[in-house]
XYZ file of C-alpha atoms in Angstrom:
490
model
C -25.656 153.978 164.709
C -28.328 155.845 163.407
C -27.334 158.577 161.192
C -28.990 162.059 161.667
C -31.371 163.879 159.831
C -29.205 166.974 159.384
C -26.378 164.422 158.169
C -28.519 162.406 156.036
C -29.734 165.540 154.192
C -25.992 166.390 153.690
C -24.977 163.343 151.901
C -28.094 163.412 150.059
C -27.352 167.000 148.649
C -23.683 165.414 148.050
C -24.655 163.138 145.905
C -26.718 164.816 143.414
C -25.845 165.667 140.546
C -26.981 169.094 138.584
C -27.692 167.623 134.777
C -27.215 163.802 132.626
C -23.761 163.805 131.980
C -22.304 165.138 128.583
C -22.403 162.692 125.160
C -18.806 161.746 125.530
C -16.375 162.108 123.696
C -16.841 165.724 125.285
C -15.929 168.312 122.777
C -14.678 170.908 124.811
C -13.641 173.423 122.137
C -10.982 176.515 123.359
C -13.991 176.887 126.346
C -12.537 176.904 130.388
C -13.633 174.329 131.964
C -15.071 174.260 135.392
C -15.171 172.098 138.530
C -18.130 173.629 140.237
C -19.444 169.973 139.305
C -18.357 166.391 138.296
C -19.423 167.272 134.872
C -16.534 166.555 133.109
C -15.224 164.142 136.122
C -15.055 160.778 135.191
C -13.452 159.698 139.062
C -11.583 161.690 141.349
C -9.836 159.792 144.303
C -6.709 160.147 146.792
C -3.510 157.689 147.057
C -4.880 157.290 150.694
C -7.799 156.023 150.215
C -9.280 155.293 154.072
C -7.726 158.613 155.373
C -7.476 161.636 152.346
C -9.848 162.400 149.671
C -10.023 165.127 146.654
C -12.445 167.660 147.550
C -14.366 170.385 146.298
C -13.486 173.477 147.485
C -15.519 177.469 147.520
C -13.468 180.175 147.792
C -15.385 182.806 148.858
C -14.273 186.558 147.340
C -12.842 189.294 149.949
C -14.580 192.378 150.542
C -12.821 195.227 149.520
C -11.397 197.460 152.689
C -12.638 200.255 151.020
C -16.242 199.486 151.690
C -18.579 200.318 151.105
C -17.738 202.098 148.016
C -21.389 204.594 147.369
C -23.556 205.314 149.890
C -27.257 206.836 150.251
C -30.354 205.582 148.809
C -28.944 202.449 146.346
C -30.657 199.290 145.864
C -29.646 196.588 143.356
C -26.821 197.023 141.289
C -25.882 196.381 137.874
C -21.533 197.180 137.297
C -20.186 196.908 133.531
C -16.728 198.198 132.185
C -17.320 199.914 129.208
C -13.470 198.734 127.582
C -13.695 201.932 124.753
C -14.762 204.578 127.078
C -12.293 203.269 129.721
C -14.769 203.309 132.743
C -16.503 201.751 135.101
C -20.402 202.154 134.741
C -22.706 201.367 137.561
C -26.594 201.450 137.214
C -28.306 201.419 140.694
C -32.054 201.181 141.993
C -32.861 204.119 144.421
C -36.314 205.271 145.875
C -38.031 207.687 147.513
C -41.034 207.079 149.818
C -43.840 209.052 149.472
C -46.343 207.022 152.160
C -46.010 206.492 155.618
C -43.553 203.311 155.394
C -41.444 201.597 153.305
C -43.975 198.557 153.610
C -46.357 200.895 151.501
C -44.750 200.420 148.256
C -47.834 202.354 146.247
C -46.325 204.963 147.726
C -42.716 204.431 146.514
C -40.757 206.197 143.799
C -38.358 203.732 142.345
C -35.942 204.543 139.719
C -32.500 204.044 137.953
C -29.606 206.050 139.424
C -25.930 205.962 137.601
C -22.283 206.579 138.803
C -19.126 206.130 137.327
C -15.402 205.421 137.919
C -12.006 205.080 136.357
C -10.814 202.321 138.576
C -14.051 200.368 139.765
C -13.447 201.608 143.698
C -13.845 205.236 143.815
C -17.043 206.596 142.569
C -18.584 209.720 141.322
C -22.726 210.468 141.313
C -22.530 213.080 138.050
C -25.209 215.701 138.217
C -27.346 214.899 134.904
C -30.545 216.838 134.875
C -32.038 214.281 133.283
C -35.541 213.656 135.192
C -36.357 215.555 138.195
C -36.494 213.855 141.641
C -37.270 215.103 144.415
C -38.249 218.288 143.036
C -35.304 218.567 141.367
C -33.014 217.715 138.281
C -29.496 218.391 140.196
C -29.142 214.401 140.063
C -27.750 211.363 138.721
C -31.266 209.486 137.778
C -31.161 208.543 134.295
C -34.481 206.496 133.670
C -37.782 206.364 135.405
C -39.314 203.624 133.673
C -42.149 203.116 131.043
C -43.957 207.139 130.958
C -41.522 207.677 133.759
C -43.571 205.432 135.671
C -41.225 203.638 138.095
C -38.157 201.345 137.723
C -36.835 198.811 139.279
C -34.182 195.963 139.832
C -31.805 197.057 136.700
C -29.565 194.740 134.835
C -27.789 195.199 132.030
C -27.678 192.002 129.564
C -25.388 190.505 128.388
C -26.411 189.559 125.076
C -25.596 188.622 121.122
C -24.532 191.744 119.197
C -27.388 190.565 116.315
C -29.952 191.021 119.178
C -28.634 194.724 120.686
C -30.619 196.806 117.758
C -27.441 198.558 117.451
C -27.624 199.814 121.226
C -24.344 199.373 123.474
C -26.399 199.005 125.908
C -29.498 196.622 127.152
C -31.449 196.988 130.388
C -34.094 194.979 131.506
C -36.233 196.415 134.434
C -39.506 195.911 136.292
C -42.444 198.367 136.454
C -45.507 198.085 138.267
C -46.819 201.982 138.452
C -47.715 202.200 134.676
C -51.185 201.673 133.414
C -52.831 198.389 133.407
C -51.334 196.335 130.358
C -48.161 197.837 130.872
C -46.154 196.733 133.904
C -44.311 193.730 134.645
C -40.668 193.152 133.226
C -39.827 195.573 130.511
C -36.166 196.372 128.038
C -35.262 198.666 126.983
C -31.595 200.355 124.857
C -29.260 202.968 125.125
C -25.675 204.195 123.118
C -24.224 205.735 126.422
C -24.977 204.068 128.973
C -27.028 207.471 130.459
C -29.655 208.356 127.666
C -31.917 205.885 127.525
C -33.936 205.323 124.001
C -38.138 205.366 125.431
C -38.992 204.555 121.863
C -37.234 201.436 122.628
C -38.840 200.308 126.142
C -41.064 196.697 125.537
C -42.743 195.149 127.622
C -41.665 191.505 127.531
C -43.627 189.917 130.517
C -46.469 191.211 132.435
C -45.818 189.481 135.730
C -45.969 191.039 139.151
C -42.261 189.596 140.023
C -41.409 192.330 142.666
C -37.359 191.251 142.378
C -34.650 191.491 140.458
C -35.371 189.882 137.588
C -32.393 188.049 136.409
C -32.208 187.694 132.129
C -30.083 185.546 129.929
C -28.837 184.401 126.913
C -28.256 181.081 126.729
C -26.035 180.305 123.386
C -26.426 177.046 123.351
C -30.378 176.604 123.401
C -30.450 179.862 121.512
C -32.859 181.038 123.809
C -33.544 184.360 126.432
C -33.978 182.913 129.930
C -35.483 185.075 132.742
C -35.416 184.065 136.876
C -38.272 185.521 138.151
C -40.706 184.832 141.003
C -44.078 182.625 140.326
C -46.240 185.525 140.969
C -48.545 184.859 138.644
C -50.323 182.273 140.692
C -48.585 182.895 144.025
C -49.893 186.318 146.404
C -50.961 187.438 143.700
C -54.525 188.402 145.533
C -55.263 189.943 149.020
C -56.206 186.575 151.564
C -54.399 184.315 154.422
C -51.385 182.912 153.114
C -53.212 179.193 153.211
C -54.893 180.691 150.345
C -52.301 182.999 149.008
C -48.919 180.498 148.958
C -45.775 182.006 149.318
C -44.124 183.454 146.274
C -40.555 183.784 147.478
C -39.339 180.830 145.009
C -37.441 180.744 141.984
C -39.039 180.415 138.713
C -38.094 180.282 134.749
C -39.671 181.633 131.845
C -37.825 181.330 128.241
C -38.514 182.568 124.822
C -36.456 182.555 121.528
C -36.534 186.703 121.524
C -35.551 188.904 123.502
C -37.983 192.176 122.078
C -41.272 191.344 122.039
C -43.562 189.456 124.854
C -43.100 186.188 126.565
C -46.205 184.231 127.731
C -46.164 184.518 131.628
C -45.915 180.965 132.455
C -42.775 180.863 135.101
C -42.180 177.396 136.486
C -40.922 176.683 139.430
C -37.218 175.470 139.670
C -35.697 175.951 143.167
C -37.169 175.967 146.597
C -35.619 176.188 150.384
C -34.878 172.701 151.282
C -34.590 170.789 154.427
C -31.085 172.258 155.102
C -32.232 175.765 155.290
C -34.813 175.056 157.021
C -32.269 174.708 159.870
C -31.360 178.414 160.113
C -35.184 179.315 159.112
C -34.121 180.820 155.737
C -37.101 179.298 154.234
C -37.620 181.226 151.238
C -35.804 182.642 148.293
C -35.295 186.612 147.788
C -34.546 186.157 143.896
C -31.746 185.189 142.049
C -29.357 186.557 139.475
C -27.959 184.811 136.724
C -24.733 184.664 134.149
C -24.593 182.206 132.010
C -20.911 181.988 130.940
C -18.777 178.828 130.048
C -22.050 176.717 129.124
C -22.972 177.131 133.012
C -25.451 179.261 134.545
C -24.024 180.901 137.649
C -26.131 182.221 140.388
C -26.117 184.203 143.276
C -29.237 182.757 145.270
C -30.584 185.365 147.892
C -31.103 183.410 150.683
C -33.744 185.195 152.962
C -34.788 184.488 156.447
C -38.415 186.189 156.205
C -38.720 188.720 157.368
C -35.247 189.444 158.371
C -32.124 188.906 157.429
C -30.366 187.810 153.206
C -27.466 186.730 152.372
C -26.212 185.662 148.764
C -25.480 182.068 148.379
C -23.663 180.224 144.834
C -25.636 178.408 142.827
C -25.031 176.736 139.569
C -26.630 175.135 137.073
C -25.742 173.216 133.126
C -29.022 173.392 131.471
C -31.142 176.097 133.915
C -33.150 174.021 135.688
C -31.461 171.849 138.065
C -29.597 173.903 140.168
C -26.369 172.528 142.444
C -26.015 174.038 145.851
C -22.742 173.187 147.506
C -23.281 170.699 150.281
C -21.888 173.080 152.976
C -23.569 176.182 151.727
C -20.696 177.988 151.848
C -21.445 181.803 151.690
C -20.313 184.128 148.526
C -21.139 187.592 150.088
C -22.095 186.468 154.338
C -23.300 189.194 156.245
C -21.336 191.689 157.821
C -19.758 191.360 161.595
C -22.624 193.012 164.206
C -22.690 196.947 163.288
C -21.019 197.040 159.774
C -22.963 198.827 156.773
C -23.970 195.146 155.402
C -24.939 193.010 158.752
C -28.214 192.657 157.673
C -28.735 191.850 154.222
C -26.489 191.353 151.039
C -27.785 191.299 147.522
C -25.046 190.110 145.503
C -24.589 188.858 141.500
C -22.286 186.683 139.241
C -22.049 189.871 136.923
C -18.303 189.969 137.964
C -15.788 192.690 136.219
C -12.835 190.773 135.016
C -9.978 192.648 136.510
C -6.165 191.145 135.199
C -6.168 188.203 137.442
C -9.163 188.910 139.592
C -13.321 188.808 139.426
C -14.939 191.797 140.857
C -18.252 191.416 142.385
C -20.305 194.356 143.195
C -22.873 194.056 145.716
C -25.764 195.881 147.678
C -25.950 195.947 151.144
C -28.035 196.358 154.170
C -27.328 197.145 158.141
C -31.684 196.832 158.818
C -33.381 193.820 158.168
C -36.056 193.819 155.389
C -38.701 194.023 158.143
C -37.894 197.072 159.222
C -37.930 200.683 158.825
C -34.902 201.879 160.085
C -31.857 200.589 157.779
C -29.457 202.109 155.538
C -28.057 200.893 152.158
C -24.807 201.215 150.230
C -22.851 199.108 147.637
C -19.984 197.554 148.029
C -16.554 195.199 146.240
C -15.731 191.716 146.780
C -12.695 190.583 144.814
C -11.990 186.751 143.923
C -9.877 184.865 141.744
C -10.460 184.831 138.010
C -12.620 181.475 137.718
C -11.316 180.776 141.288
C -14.928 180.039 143.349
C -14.528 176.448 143.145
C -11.219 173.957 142.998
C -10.734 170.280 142.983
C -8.055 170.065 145.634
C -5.824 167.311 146.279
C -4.566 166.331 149.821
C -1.300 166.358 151.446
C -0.934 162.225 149.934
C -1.759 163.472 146.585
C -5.178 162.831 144.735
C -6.095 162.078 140.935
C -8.689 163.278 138.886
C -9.748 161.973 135.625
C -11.358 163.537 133.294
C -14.369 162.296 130.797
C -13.479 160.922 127.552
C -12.622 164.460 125.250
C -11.935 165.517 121.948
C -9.346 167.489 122.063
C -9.462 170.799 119.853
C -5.252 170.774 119.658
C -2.837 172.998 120.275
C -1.775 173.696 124.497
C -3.115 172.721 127.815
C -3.685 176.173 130.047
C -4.739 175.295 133.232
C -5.813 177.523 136.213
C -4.162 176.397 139.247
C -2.436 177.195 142.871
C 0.021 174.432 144.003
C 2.461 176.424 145.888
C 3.094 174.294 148.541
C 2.788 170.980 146.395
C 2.753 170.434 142.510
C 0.227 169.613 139.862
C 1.352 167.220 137.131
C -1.116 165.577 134.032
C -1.253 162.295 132.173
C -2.625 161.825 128.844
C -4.362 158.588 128.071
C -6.605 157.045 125.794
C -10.229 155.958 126.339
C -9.260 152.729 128.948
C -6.657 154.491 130.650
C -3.641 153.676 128.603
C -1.096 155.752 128.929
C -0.200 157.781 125.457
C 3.568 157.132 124.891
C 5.363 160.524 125.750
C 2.726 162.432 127.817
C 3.024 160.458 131.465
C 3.120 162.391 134.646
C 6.864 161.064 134.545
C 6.797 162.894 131.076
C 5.515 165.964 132.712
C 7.323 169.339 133.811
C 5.424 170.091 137.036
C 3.963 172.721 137.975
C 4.936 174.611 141.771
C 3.454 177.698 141.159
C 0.470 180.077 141.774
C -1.535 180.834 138.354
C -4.221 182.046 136.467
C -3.117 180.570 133.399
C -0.317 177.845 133.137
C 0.536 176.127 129.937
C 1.365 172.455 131.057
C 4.611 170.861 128.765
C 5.781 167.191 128.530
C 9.467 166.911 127.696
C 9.862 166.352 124.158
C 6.087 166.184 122.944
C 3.210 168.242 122.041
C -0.565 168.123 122.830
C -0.824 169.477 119.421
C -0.318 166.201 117.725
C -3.138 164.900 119.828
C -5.533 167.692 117.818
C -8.724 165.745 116.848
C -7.802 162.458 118.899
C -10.295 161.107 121.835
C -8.220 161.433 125.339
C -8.553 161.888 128.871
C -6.155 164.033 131.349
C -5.474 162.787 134.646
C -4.623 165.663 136.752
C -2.027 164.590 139.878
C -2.454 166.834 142.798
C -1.135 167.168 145.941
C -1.811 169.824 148.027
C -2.534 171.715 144.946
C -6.009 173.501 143.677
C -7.104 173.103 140.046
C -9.591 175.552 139.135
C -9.768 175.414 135.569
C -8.292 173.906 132.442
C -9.066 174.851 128.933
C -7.139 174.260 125.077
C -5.188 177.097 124.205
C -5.294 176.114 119.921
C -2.337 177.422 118.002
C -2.459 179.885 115.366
């Protein structure tokens, strides 16, 4: 029987895999690690072979029923919880048209609007007088850009405390209504959060990328990486679109510093593929990054031009080879017909670790981007802490393996939900054989629901393993493992 094309295309995107794998033994340090891959999978299988399997599994966040949480003219959205100050900070794009449309944008007002809370759901606009808008100061706009020229797609980085210039806060930004030589993607510093140093603002890339553009740092290259659109080569120039190309892509540009100007030279790393093509989402709205755990995590905006955008996971181990799961499971869908967000949804892996929980903030749309007549708000979406992907095993019970590791000592914490089955782990050496003491036999299991779990065998520690080459083998059935990680003792 000949298998079809959809189907094909499905295994296909199955099978591949995001990056080489690791130099093994693995040294995985006290870092979580992730299944949003087979990274650190060495084989993964069920007891019933022809009939079960271990799977990969999204779970998608839950939007808050207090949505949407701020209402009016907000754009993109940029949430950090400021630990000393004991809020919430949110930085928003608003704008104010000037022209006859909102297609006209040289005649649109962007800037950088700010709110705050003291639990992350209910939020306050202050009244600043900072800039005037609108004719007036009564507002909570706190930077205009470069000469208070416009500003655009905020995002506050997360980055190395040697690289902040002794600002508690960075922002990177895009302008495109200063003078020639000066727009494109810009940074720029503040203490508070509100004031915002202009002696500060750099240019670091003077490309016409008209979407959030996404920055990291990425510890282990010791580079800045930015996700950007090509537009230095794509509509970059009035013309038929044969001529033109389409821009909507996503692109990379890196450099070793953060404050002072990148050459312009994105390259192209992630296109619409054959599956989207399906559902006509055949080009990319932009796409912001975190890089956290040695993976970059993104939330792909997934457009249907010109219509409708939803955000998508993404994820990536060196920033160029992106995974998509093969179902394309949604992390913020649309809204049912008639909600505040049916039309579009600009989400980000920026999540606010709450206690057991990820908070994801996200802007939303009940117009399409066509159209004139829409109205935008932000909104919550709560998930487990590093809970968007599991290896679950089936009702027969499943095994995973991991990759040969180094293990840093001391306990094994592991992320998991198996409260209708149980989660055990073997230790073994590098061919499999069993390390006297830690069996699953040897093992207390585990029936619970948990962020963090330490694992115990009866009579033995992990810790006398610290420094030795090992694998776990993770029993599950009908249990989710999300994470597992060294715990080292003091």
């Amino acid at each position: 029987m000949k298998m079809p094309l959809w189907a094909l295309c499905l295994v296909i995107a199955t099978t591949l895999q995001a990056a080489p794998p690791p130099a093994e033994p693995v040294e995985i340090g006290t870092t979580p690690q992730f299944f949003v891959d087979d990274h650190l999978v060495d084989n993964r299988w069920a007891l019933k072979q022809k009939r079960e399997a271990v799977l990969r599994v999204f779970h998608a966040p839950v939007k808050h029923a207090a949505n949407p949480l701020l209402a009016g003219e907000t754009g993109f959205v940029s949430v950090a919880k400021d630990e000393q100050a004991g809020v919430f900070r949110m930085w928003y794009q608003t704008h104010t048209w000037t022209g006859k449309g909102p297609e006209d944008e040289s005649k649109t007002h962007y800037g950088i609007a700010y709110a705050e809370s003291k639990d992350g759901v209910a939020w306050q606009r202050p009244k600043l007088g900072l800039h005037e808008w609108k004719g007036t100061k009564d507002n909570n706009i706190v930077y205009k850009g470069f000469n208070n020229s416009r500003a655009s797609g905020p995002q506050i980085i997360q980055l190395p405390e040697a690289d902040r210039r002794g600002f508690k806060f960075v922002l990177t930004y895009r302008t495109s209504g200063a003078k020639r030589g000066n727009n494109g993607v810009r940074v720029v510093g503040s203490q508070d959060g509100v004031h915002w140093d202009e002696k500060s603002d750099t240019l670091i890339c003077q490309l016409p990328s008209d979407t959030m553009n996404s920055i990291v740092h990425d510890s282990a290259r010791k580079e800045y990486v930015m996700f950007c659109r090509p537009k230095n080569r794509y509509r970059i120039f009035e013309g038929d679109i044969l001529d033109t190309g389409e821009s909507r892509r996503i692109a990379r540009i890196s450099h070793a510093n953060l404050w002072e100007e990148w050459k312009p030279v994105p390259q192209a790393i992630l296109t619409p593929d054959e599956l989207d093509a399906r559902a006509n989402f055949n080009a990319f709205y932009g796409m912001p990054v975190r890089y956290h755990a040695g993976i970059y995590w993104g939330a792909l905006w997934c457009f249907r031009f010109n219509d409708h955008i939803f955000t998508e996971p993404a994820f990536s181990r060196d920033g160029f080879d992106f995974d998509r799961l093969p179902d394309r499971p949604k992390l913020l869908p649309l809204g049912e017909d008639g909600a505040w967000d049916d039309s579009m949804t600009f989400g980000s892996m920026d999540w606010v670790e709450m206690g057991d929980e990820w908070w994801y903030y996200y802007s939303g749309w009940d117009g399409d981007h066509g159209g004139k007549e829409r109205n935008a708000a932000i909104g919550l979406a709560r998930g487990r802490k590093e809970g968007l992907v599991s290896l679950r095993g089936p009702r027969g019970g499943g095994v995973v393996v991991t990759r040969l590791l180094k293990w840093h000592g001391g306990k094994l914490l592991v992320n998991a939900d198996a409260a209708k089955g149980e989660l055990k782990v073997r230790v073994s050496d590098a061919t499999r054989k069993i390390i006297p003491g830690f069996d699953h036999t040897d093992c207390e299991p585990f029936t619970g629901n948990a962020t963090v779990h330490e694992m115990k065998w009866r009579g033995q520690s992990l810790d006398t393993l610290a420094g030795k080459e090992l694998r776990f083998e993770f029993f599950l059935r009908e249990a989710d493992l999300f994470t597992f990680r060294a715990n080292a003792s003091k």
